Amino acid sequence: MEISEAELQPILQCKGRLVVGYSGGRDSHVLLHWLHQLKLEQCLVADIYALHINHGISSQADLWETHCRNICQGLGIPIAVQKVNVSPKGSLEAAARSARYQGFNDFLRSDDLLLLAHHEQDQLETIMLHLLRGDSPMGLKGMTRQRRLATAQLLRPLLSVTAKDVQLYAEKYALLWVEDQSNQDVAMDRNYIRNNVMPILHQRWPQLSTTWLSALKRTNEGVAELEAIAEQDLQAARENTGADGSIKVSVIRLRNLSQRRQINLFRLMFRLSGMSNFAPEKLLVAGIHDLLQADSDKMPMLQWQGMQVRRFRQSIYLLPCFAAVSSRRRLLADLLSGPLANGGLFSSSARQSDPPGLKLENRHQLTVGYRQGGETMQFARRRSLKNVFQENQIPGFLRDYIPLIFHGDELVAICGMIEWGLPFIVIPAYQSKLRSQVLNWQLSGRLAS
């Protein structure tokens, strides 16, 4: 089983952990074992970890988890298991994939390299699926070899390796793996293509793999040109990009583009946010029309696999979907170093500030909550929270999720968002320019893809 030098370099240069997505099946076992051999040969500096996602769908799921733990124990490789909840709505394949990637995101750290065991046959099946769905050229790229995944990187080092070579490697080292019987369920599109379509095509055209992969290369060259134009369009329309993965672009600039360039720009924004699964063309066409043609006081939304595109006034925002928030308040001190109920993160600084920050005297009595309706703030005169939001141009779709700071029942401050240019707002009685606390909030950046 040969891996090119170019495919090896990201593995050899990894500064974080080498995390193998390990299902217990043949392909991921081969990848895990191959990495372990490299480690034994002292070719690798980074530590190897196995990450098993227990979807809980199959009655065998816990047995597969036990198998993975036993294999890793034998290899001396640490293993982490993420149990995920798969939504019963819509396509089971899509829901399982979304849950799996959320599990990946929850485990990965900055500089980690997630390695997945997709091989050449998987790539051919993906191309066939995209063709049958009528995807645009940007959707016909197939699986990317390497891309960003939240703050980490994803790599598929076996993408040029044939299924036959993977099988020969497994036999050479007498590897043991589990068989997922659902892979024989031809009610699923990929399984139907793998089991019923590809064998017939290979029998009729033995050089199919070489021909298709050559065509894929030419397609990717054309797509690279389209993406270069999309990057230029995004650069011209972009108003800011957040460290949380959010992107803000101008409605006016978008309207000046042709429909095809608008669609390509949206696809690029989704990809830059870590997503590899392209949104369907019909969804994008209808969603972009609603976002661009709606009156400025409306708030249309386009949603796709954990991401949402929202409009506020003359700006379009791409950002992660919000987690539901609770009406229960929590002590501010307990939240400064961890995630909030809405899935975001606090950033806090205690310093001399101008404009004024929040007095430090009562900081241990402060609580964090969210808008419930009817809140007011005491400035020169008492103002409704709604009016304060409007005066500070805080987007309507954010208002239920921005953390609010309370002292008892008094609303004393509204968290800012540096990335979006939204101010930290404090009522006068709680302001201080001397030693004070400035609280900002950002989305978590943990994106499903």
C-alpha positions as a printed NumPy array, in Angstrom:
array([[  0.   ,   0.   ,   0.   ],
       [  1.796,   3.085,  -1.284],
       [  1.219,   6.585,   0.075],
       [  2.833,   9.427,  -1.856],
       [  5.318,  11.802,  -0.249],
       [  2.855,  14.688,  -0.725],
       [  0.181,  12.788,   1.202],
       [  2.659,  11.9  ,   3.955],
       [  3.854,  15.453,   4.598],
       [  0.796,  16.708,   6.579],
       [  1.109,  13.635,   8.821],
       [  4.845,  14.059,   9.379],
       [  4.463,  17.793,  10.03 ],
       [  1.444,  17.575,  12.382],
       [  1.959,  19.781,  15.46 ],
       [ -1.051,  18.455,  17.356],
       [ -2.465,  14.946,  17.678],
       [ -2.96 ,  12.45 ,  14.854],
       [ -6.59 ,  11.454,  15.414],
       [ -7.888,   8.476,  13.43 ],
       [-11.627,   8.245,  12.876],
       [-11.874,   4.576,  13.85 ],
       [-15.142,   2.764,  13.237],
       [-13.73 ,  -0.735,  13.733],
       [-14.253,  -1.554,  10.053],
       [-11.568,  -2.762,   7.664],
       [-10.578,   0.565,   6.129],
       [-10.161,   2.529,   9.35 ],
       [ -8.345,  -0.408,  10.956],
       [ -5.878,  -0.463,   8.049],
       [ -5.296,   3.289,   8.453],
       [ -4.798,   2.977,  12.216],
       [ -2.405,   0.029,  11.83 ],
       [ -0.417,   1.769,   9.068],
       [  0.061,   4.847,  11.278],
       [  1.087,   2.616,  14.18 ],
       [  3.736,   1.013,  11.947],
       [  5.07 ,   4.472,  11.043],
       [  5.28 ,   5.271,  14.753],
       [  7.176,   2.041,  15.458],
       [  9.615,   2.961,  12.674],
       [ 10.122,   6.314,  14.46 ],
       [  8.821,   8.254,  11.46 ],
       [  6.204,  10.127,  13.484],
       [  6.633,  12.752,  16.187],
       [  2.941,  13.403,  16.901],
       [  0.961,  11.069,  19.163],
       [ -1.708,   8.813,  17.644],
       [ -5.234,   8.73 ,  19.047],
       [ -8.235,   6.707,  17.909],
       [-11.647,   8.355,  17.967],
       [-14.672,   6.066,  17.8  ],
       [-18.12 ,   7.53 ,  17.189],
       [-20.887,   5.375,  18.677],
       [-24.001,   6.357,  16.718],
       [-26.22 ,   4.046,  18.777],
       [-28.194,   3.084,  15.655],
       [-27.251,  -0.575,  15.311],
       [-27.986,  -3.202,  17.959],
       [-24.279,  -4.084,  17.569],
       [-23.043,  -0.542,  18.347],
       [-21.78 ,  -1.338,  21.86 ],
       [-20.06 ,  -4.523,  20.633],
       [-18.252,  -2.487,  17.96 ],
       [-17.156,  -0.017,  20.611],
       [-15.766,  -2.869,  22.735],
       [-13.943,  -4.267,  19.682],
       [-12.343,  -0.874,  19.012],
       [-11.244,  -0.547,  22.624],
       [ -9.661,  -4.018,  22.544],
       [ -7.784,  -3.36 ,  19.283],
       [ -6.436,  -0.064,  20.58 ],
       [ -5.386,  -1.651,  23.857],
       [ -3.43 ,  -4.234,  21.883],
       [ -1.707,  -1.54 ,  19.834],
       [ -1.096,   0.694,  22.836],
       [ -3.042,   3.543,  21.23 ],
       [ -5.31 ,   5.755,  23.371],
       [ -8.938,   5.691,  22.275],
       [-11.755,   8.15 ,  22.925],
       [-15.403,   7.271,  22.369],
       [-18.045,   9.852,  21.525],
       [-21.647,   8.723,  21.887],
       [-23.841,  10.859,  19.633],
       [-27.553,  11.331,  19.13 ],
       [-28.705,  10.837,  15.538],
       [-31.764,  12.843,  14.57 ],
       [-34.7  ,  10.664,  13.47 ],
       [-35.776,  13.352,  10.963],
       [-34.949,  13.159,   7.254],
       [-32.207,  11.013,   5.759],
       [-30.608,   8.616,   8.247],
       [-27.332,   8.79 ,   6.279],
       [-27.223,  12.584,   6.451],
       [-28.255,  12.674,  10.116],
       [-25.592,  10.109,  11.087],
       [-22.947,  12.043,   9.163],
       [-23.928,  15.316,  10.827],
       [-23.818,  13.711,  14.284],
       [-20.468,  12.073,  13.491],
       [-18.844,  15.33 ,  12.47 ],
       [-20.203,  17.034,  15.553],
       [-18.518,  14.287,  17.561],
       [-15.269,  14.945,  15.688],
       [-15.519,  18.677,  16.378],
       [-16.178,  18.147,  20.074],
       [-12.988,  16.091,  20.451],
       [-10.551,  17.931,  18.202],
       [ -8.196,  20.685,  19.351],
       [ -6.291,  23.31 ,  17.416],
       [ -3.467,  21.808,  15.301],
       [ -4.943,  18.289,  15.478],
       [ -5.078,  16.29 ,  12.246],
       [ -8.152,  14.088,  11.811],
       [ -7.431,  11.176,   9.469],
       [-10.265,   9.384,   7.689],
       [ -9.896,   6.152,   5.725],
       [-11.812,   6.963,   2.52 ],
       [-10.117,   5.317,  -0.469],
       [-10.381,   5.43 ,  -4.259],
       [-13.605,   3.372,  -4.418],
       [-15.276,   5.735,  -1.952],
       [-14.261,   8.659,  -4.166],
       [-15.816,   7.037,  -7.257],
       [-19.055,   6.424,  -5.359],
       [-19.115,  10.045,  -4.242],
       [-18.709,  11.281,  -7.827],
       [-21.574,   9.033,  -8.935],
       [-23.817,  10.337,  -6.138],
       [-23.115,  13.951,  -7.097],
       [-23.799,  13.208, -10.771],
       [-27.126,  11.58 ,  -9.953],
       [-28.106,  14.559,  -7.811],
       [-27.392,  16.945, -10.692],
       [-24.775,  18.924,  -8.782],
       [-22.992,  21.947, -10.222],
       [-19.284,  21.62 , -11.178],
       [-18.342,  22.793,  -7.67 ],
       [-20.321,  19.864,  -6.294],
       [-18.602,  17.369,  -8.622],
       [-15.165,  17.806,  -7.041],
       [-15.508,  14.647,  -5.032],
       [-14.074,  14.409,  -1.531],
       [-11.24 ,  16.813,  -0.792],
       [ -7.963,  15.312,   0.325],
       [ -7.359,  17.937,   2.999],
       [ -9.436,  20.759,   4.438],
       [-10.053,  22.753,   7.58 ],
       [-12.407,  21.297,  10.186],
       [-13.223,  23.936,  12.815],
       [ -9.804,  24.739,  14.328],
       [ -8.209,  21.444,  13.209],
       [ -7.466,  19.854,   9.817],
       [ -8.975,  16.823,   8.092],
       [ -6.903,  14.543,   5.849],
       [ -7.79 ,  11.492,   3.736],
       [ -4.389,   9.865,   3.1  ],
       [ -5.824,   6.742,   1.387],
       [ -7.817,   8.597,  -1.261],
       [ -5.494,   7.381,  -4.052],
       [ -5.302,   3.82 ,  -2.699],
       [ -7.501,   1.16 ,  -4.285],
       [ -9.926,  -0.948,  -2.258],
       [ -7.979,  -4.014,  -3.419],
       [ -4.74 ,  -2.667,  -1.927],
       [ -6.514,  -1.896,   1.344],
       [ -7.775,  -5.496,   1.437],
       [ -4.294,  -6.887,   0.681],
       [ -2.8  ,  -4.839,   3.525],
       [ -5.458,  -6.133,   5.937],
       [ -4.735,  -9.714,   4.895],
       [ -0.956,  -9.261,   5.09 ],
       [ -1.155,  -8.243,   8.751],
       [ -4.104, -10.55 ,   9.598],
       [ -6.168,  -7.625,  10.865],
       [ -9.508,  -8.215,  12.542],
       [-12.422,  -5.904,  11.871],
       [-16.177,  -5.669,  12.331],
       [-18.68 ,  -5.849,   9.48 ],
       [-21.514,  -3.323,   9.514],
       [-24.48 ,  -5.189,   8.037],
       [-26.145,  -1.893,   7.141],
       [-23.534,  -1.584,   4.359],
       [-25.594,  -4.187,   2.497],
       [-28.798,  -2.176,   2.796],
       [-29.351,  -1.019,  -0.785],
       [-32.167,   1.271,   0.332],
       [-29.316,   3.716,   1.036],
       [-28.057,   5.429,  -2.107],
       [-24.346,   4.892,  -1.532],
       [-24.84 ,   1.203,  -0.737],
       [-26.95 ,   0.743,  -3.882],
       [-24.214,   2.316,  -5.997],
       [-21.475,   0.272,  -4.284],
       [-23.237,  -3.091,  -4.431],
       [-25.437,  -2.897,  -7.541],
       [-24.066,  -0.247,  -9.891],
       [-20.266,  -0.073,  -9.648],
       [-19.609,  -3.835, -10.164],
       [-21.566,  -3.744, -13.452],
       [-19.767,  -0.607, -14.639],
       [-16.354,  -2.06 , -13.778],
       [-17.219,  -5.28 , -15.61 ],
       [-18.168,  -3.371, -18.768],
       [-15.403,  -0.736, -18.499],
       [-12.402,  -2.186, -16.617],
       [-10.531,   1.142, -16.845],
       [-13.43 ,   3.024, -15.227],
       [-11.468,   4.105, -12.159],
       [ -8.601,   5.572, -14.191],
       [-10.988,   7.316, -16.611],
       [-13.19 ,   8.847, -13.91 ],
       [-10.306,  10.011, -11.767],
       [ -8.717,  11.625, -14.827],
       [-12.022,  13.389, -15.543],
       [-12.192,  14.435, -11.891],
       [ -8.766,  16.047, -12.183],
       [ -9.907,  18.105, -15.195],
       [-13.136,  19.024, -13.399],
       [-11.159,  20.219, -10.401],
       [ -9.025,  22.411, -12.641],
       [-12.18 ,  24.103, -13.959],
       [-13.635,  24.385, -10.468],
       [-10.408,  26.043,  -9.28 ],
       [-11.058,  28.82 , -11.804],
       [-14.637,  29.26 , -10.566],
       [-13.457,  29.315,  -6.948],
       [-10.819,  31.939,  -7.768],
       [-13.583,  34.197,  -9.108],
       [-15.731,  33.42 ,  -6.045],
       [-12.814,  34.368,  -3.767],
       [-12.495,  37.716,  -5.544],
       [-16.247,  38.302,  -5.23 ],
       [-16.185,  37.419,  -1.543],
       [-13.229,  39.729,  -0.929],
       [-15.153,  42.581,  -2.553],
       [-18.42 ,  41.871,  -0.703],
       [-17.019,  40.89 ,   2.702],
       [-17.479,  43.282,   5.602],
       [-15.753,  41.113,   8.2  ],
       [-14.832,  37.533,   9.096],
       [-15.088,  36.38 ,  12.71 ],
       [-12.688,  34.089,  14.544],
       [-15.841,  32.122,  15.368],
       [-16.236,  31.165,  11.704],
       [-18.904,  33.769,  10.99 ],
       [-18.793,  35.791,   7.764],
       [-20.551,  39.092,   7.076],
       [-21.098,  40.368,   3.513],
       [-22.823,  43.312,   1.854],
       [-26.309,  42.882,   0.378],
       [-25.654,  45.648,  -2.156],
       [-22.449,  44.007,  -3.416],
       [-24.158,  40.613,  -3.673],
       [-27.   ,  42.073,  -5.726],
       [-24.48 ,  43.295,  -8.294],
       [-23.372,  39.711,  -9.048],
       [-24.995,  37.303, -11.493],
       [-27.035,  34.488,  -9.974],
       [-24.32 ,  31.926, -10.772],
       [-21.64 ,  34.01 ,  -9.073],
       [-23.913,  34.528,  -6.057],
       [-24.357,  30.755,  -5.744],
       [-20.62 ,  30.109,  -6.082],
       [-19.894,  32.765,  -3.452],
       [-22.329,  31.13 ,  -1.011],
       [-20.771,  27.715,  -1.658],
       [-17.363,  29.22 ,  -0.936],
       [-18.609,  30.76 ,   2.33 ],
       [-19.964,  27.399,   3.463],
       [-16.66 ,  25.723,   2.562],
       [-14.621,  28.335,   4.421],
       [-16.738,  27.569,   7.474],
       [-15.507,  23.967,   7.382],
       [-18.356,  22.31 ,   5.491],
       [-17.648,  19.807,   2.72 ],
       [-21.2  ,  18.728,   1.888],
       [-22.579,  21.151,  -0.692],
       [-26.048,  22.596,  -0.218],
       [-28.459,  21.604,  -3.023],
       [-28.756,  24.063,  -5.908],
       [-32.518,  24.546,  -5.438],
       [-32.035,  25.39 ,  -1.763],
       [-29.386,  27.99 ,  -2.592],
       [-31.349,  29.6  ,  -5.425],
       [-34.488,  29.99 ,  -3.302],
       [-32.563,  31.005,  -0.176],
       [-30.424,  33.631,  -1.898],
       [-33.507,  35.135,  -3.56 ],
       [-35.273,  35.46 ,  -0.2  ],
       [-32.204,  36.923,   1.503],
       [-31.499,  39.53 ,  -1.167],
       [-35.019,  40.544,  -2.153],
       [-36.606,  40.77 ,   1.305],
       [-37.427,  44.19 ,   2.726],
       [-34.674,  45.537,   4.996],
       [-36.876,  45.111,   8.09 ],
       [-37.387,  41.387,   7.436],
       [-35.126,  38.584,   8.696],
       [-35.131,  35.702,   6.178],
       [-32.95 ,  32.658,   6.87 ],
       [-31.188,  29.966,   4.859],
       [-30.155,  26.949,   6.952],
       [-27.94 ,  24.001,   6.008],
       [-26.344,  21.345,   8.228],
       [-25.586,  23.318,  11.349],
       [-25.011,  26.661,   9.628],
       [-27.414,  29.536,   9.058],
       [-27.375,  32.53 ,   6.732],
       [-29.277,  35.514,   8.118],
       [-29.952,  39.036,   6.954],
       [-30.049,  42.195,   9.05 ],
       [-30.582,  45.473,   7.247],
       [-28.   ,  45.623,   4.422],
       [-25.766,  42.776,   5.6  ],
       [-25.808,  38.985,   5.191],
       [-24.363,  36.858,   8.026],
       [-23.151,  33.256,   7.808],
       [-22.825,  31.767,  11.297],
       [-23.287,  28.534,  13.27 ],
       [-26.822,  27.662,  14.341],
       [-27.57 ,  28.661,  17.924],
       [-28.129,  26.218,  20.744],
       [-31.365,  26.663,  22.697],
       [-31.076,  28.891,  25.757],
       [-32.612,  28.525,  29.199],
       [-34.526,  31.043,  31.249],
       [-32.411,  30.062,  34.283],
       [-29.635,  32.47 ,  35.22 ],
       [-26.142,  31.334,  36.209],
       [-23.336,  33.021,  38.112],
       [-21.056,  34.969,  35.806],
       [-17.947,  33.696,  37.619],
       [-18.886,  30.094,  36.721],
       [-19.105,  30.887,  32.995],
       [-15.968,  32.881,  32.279],
       [-13.864,  29.808,  31.473],
       [-16.4  ,  27.536,  29.792],
       [-19.144,  27.359,  27.171],
       [-22.413,  29.229,  27.585],
       [-25.879,  27.754,  27.26 ],
       [-26.153,  29.217,  23.747],
       [-23.041,  27.374,  22.581],
       [-20.84 ,  30.492,  22.654],
       [-17.803,  31.533,  24.651],
       [-16.998,  34.538,  26.837],
       [-13.885,  36.618,  26.509],
       [-13.232,  38.872,  29.471],
       [-10.646,  41.46 ,  30.46 ],
       [-10.248,  43.445,  33.676],
       [ -8.531,  46.743,  32.882],
       [ -8.83 ,  50.48 ,  32.631],
       [-11.283,  51.004,  29.797],
       [-12.679,  53.726,  27.587],
       [-15.554,  53.55 ,  26.945],
       [-16.31 ,  52.486,  30.534],
       [-16.478,  48.857,  31.543],
       [-18.359,  47.126,  34.354],
       [-17.447,  47.845,  37.993],
       [-15.609,  44.979,  39.643],
       [-17.06 ,  45.464,  43.14 ],
       [-20.136,  43.298,  42.565],
       [-18.692,  40.821,  40.068],
       [-19.241,  37.772,  42.311],
       [-22.947,  38.601,  42.615],
       [-23.549,  39.006,  38.884],
       [-25.538,  36.45 ,  36.896],
       [-25.923,  35.718,  33.192],
       [-29.282,  35.276,  31.508],
       [-31.048,  35.845,  28.201],
       [-33.904,  37.976,  26.983],
       [-37.295,  36.777,  28.203],
       [-39.293,  39.869,  27.253],
       [-40.086,  43.077,  29.133],
       [-36.506,  43.818,  30.347],
       [-35.464,  47.455,  30.837],
       [-32.19 ,  49.311,  31.493],
       [-31.699,  52.45 ,  33.594],
       [-29.838,  55.133,  31.637],
       [-30.71 ,  58.853,  31.983],
       [-34.219,  57.469,  31.784],
       [-35.39 ,  53.884,  31.831],
       [-35.271,  52.311,  28.382],
       [-36.693,  49.063,  27.104],
       [-34.131,  46.408,  26.129],
       [-35.721,  46.347,  22.682],
       [-34.941,  50.043,  22.185],
       [-31.352,  49.601,  23.397],
       [-30.886,  46.765,  20.897],
       [-32.299,  48.877,  18.082],
       [-30.215,  51.969,  18.907],
       [-27.018,  49.905,  18.906],
       [-27.94 ,  48.092,  15.658],
       [-27.821,  44.633,  17.214],
       [-29.229,  42.162,  14.653],
       [-32.665,  40.873,  15.544],
       [-31.68 ,  37.228,  15.121],
       [-29.008,  37.642,  17.822],
       [-31.144,  39.342,  20.443],
       [-32.475,  36.193,  22.129],
       [-28.949,  34.739,  22.371],
       [-26.701,  37.601,  23.474],
       [-25.764,  37.129,  27.147],
       [-27.233,  39.699,  29.517],
       [-25.607,  40.568,  32.858],
       [-27.841,  40.985,  35.926],
       [-27.264,  42.182,  39.497],
       [-30.239,  40.74 ,  41.285],
       [-33.179,  41.571,  39.01 ],
       [-31.499,  44.667,  37.563],
       [-30.231,  44.319,  33.978],
       [-26.872,  46.086,  34.15 ],
       [-25.002,  45.145,  30.959],
       [-25.215,  43.578,  27.495],
       [-22.261,  41.571,  26.243],
       [-20.426,  42.913,  23.21 ],
       [-19.215,  41.05 ,  20.118],
       [-15.833,  42.377,  19.022],
       [-15.846,  40.398,  15.781],
       [-19.093,  42.042,  14.691],
       [-18.362,  45.516,  16.036],
       [-21.128,  45.307,  18.67 ],
       [-20.36 ,  47.274,  21.863],
       [-20.306,  46.115,  25.477],
       [-23.14 ,  48.186,  26.988],
       [-23.224,  49.051,  30.716],
       [-25.777,  51.214,  32.54 ],
       [-24.233,  54.368,  34.135],
       [-24.603,  53.243,  37.765],
       [-22.363,  50.216,  37.091],
       [-19.765,  51.889,  34.863],
       [-16.127,  52.508,  35.711],
       [-13.216,  53.778,  33.635],
       [-10.699,  52.56 ,  36.194],
       [-10.379,  48.874,  37.111],
       [-13.376,  47.399,  35.34 ],
       [-14.46 ,  44.333,  33.417],
       [-15.212,  44.288,  29.692],
       [-17.226,  41.265,  28.601],
       [-17.482,  40.079,  25.013],
       [-19.124,  37.042,  23.544],
       [-18.363,  35.   ,  20.459],
       [-19.912,  31.992,  18.826],
       [-18.139,  28.755,  19.598],
       [-16.865,  28.117,  16.082],
       [-17.707,  24.429,  16.559],
       [-19.255,  23.771,  13.141],
       [-20.986,  20.58 ,  11.91 ],
       [-19.857,  19.574,   8.429]])
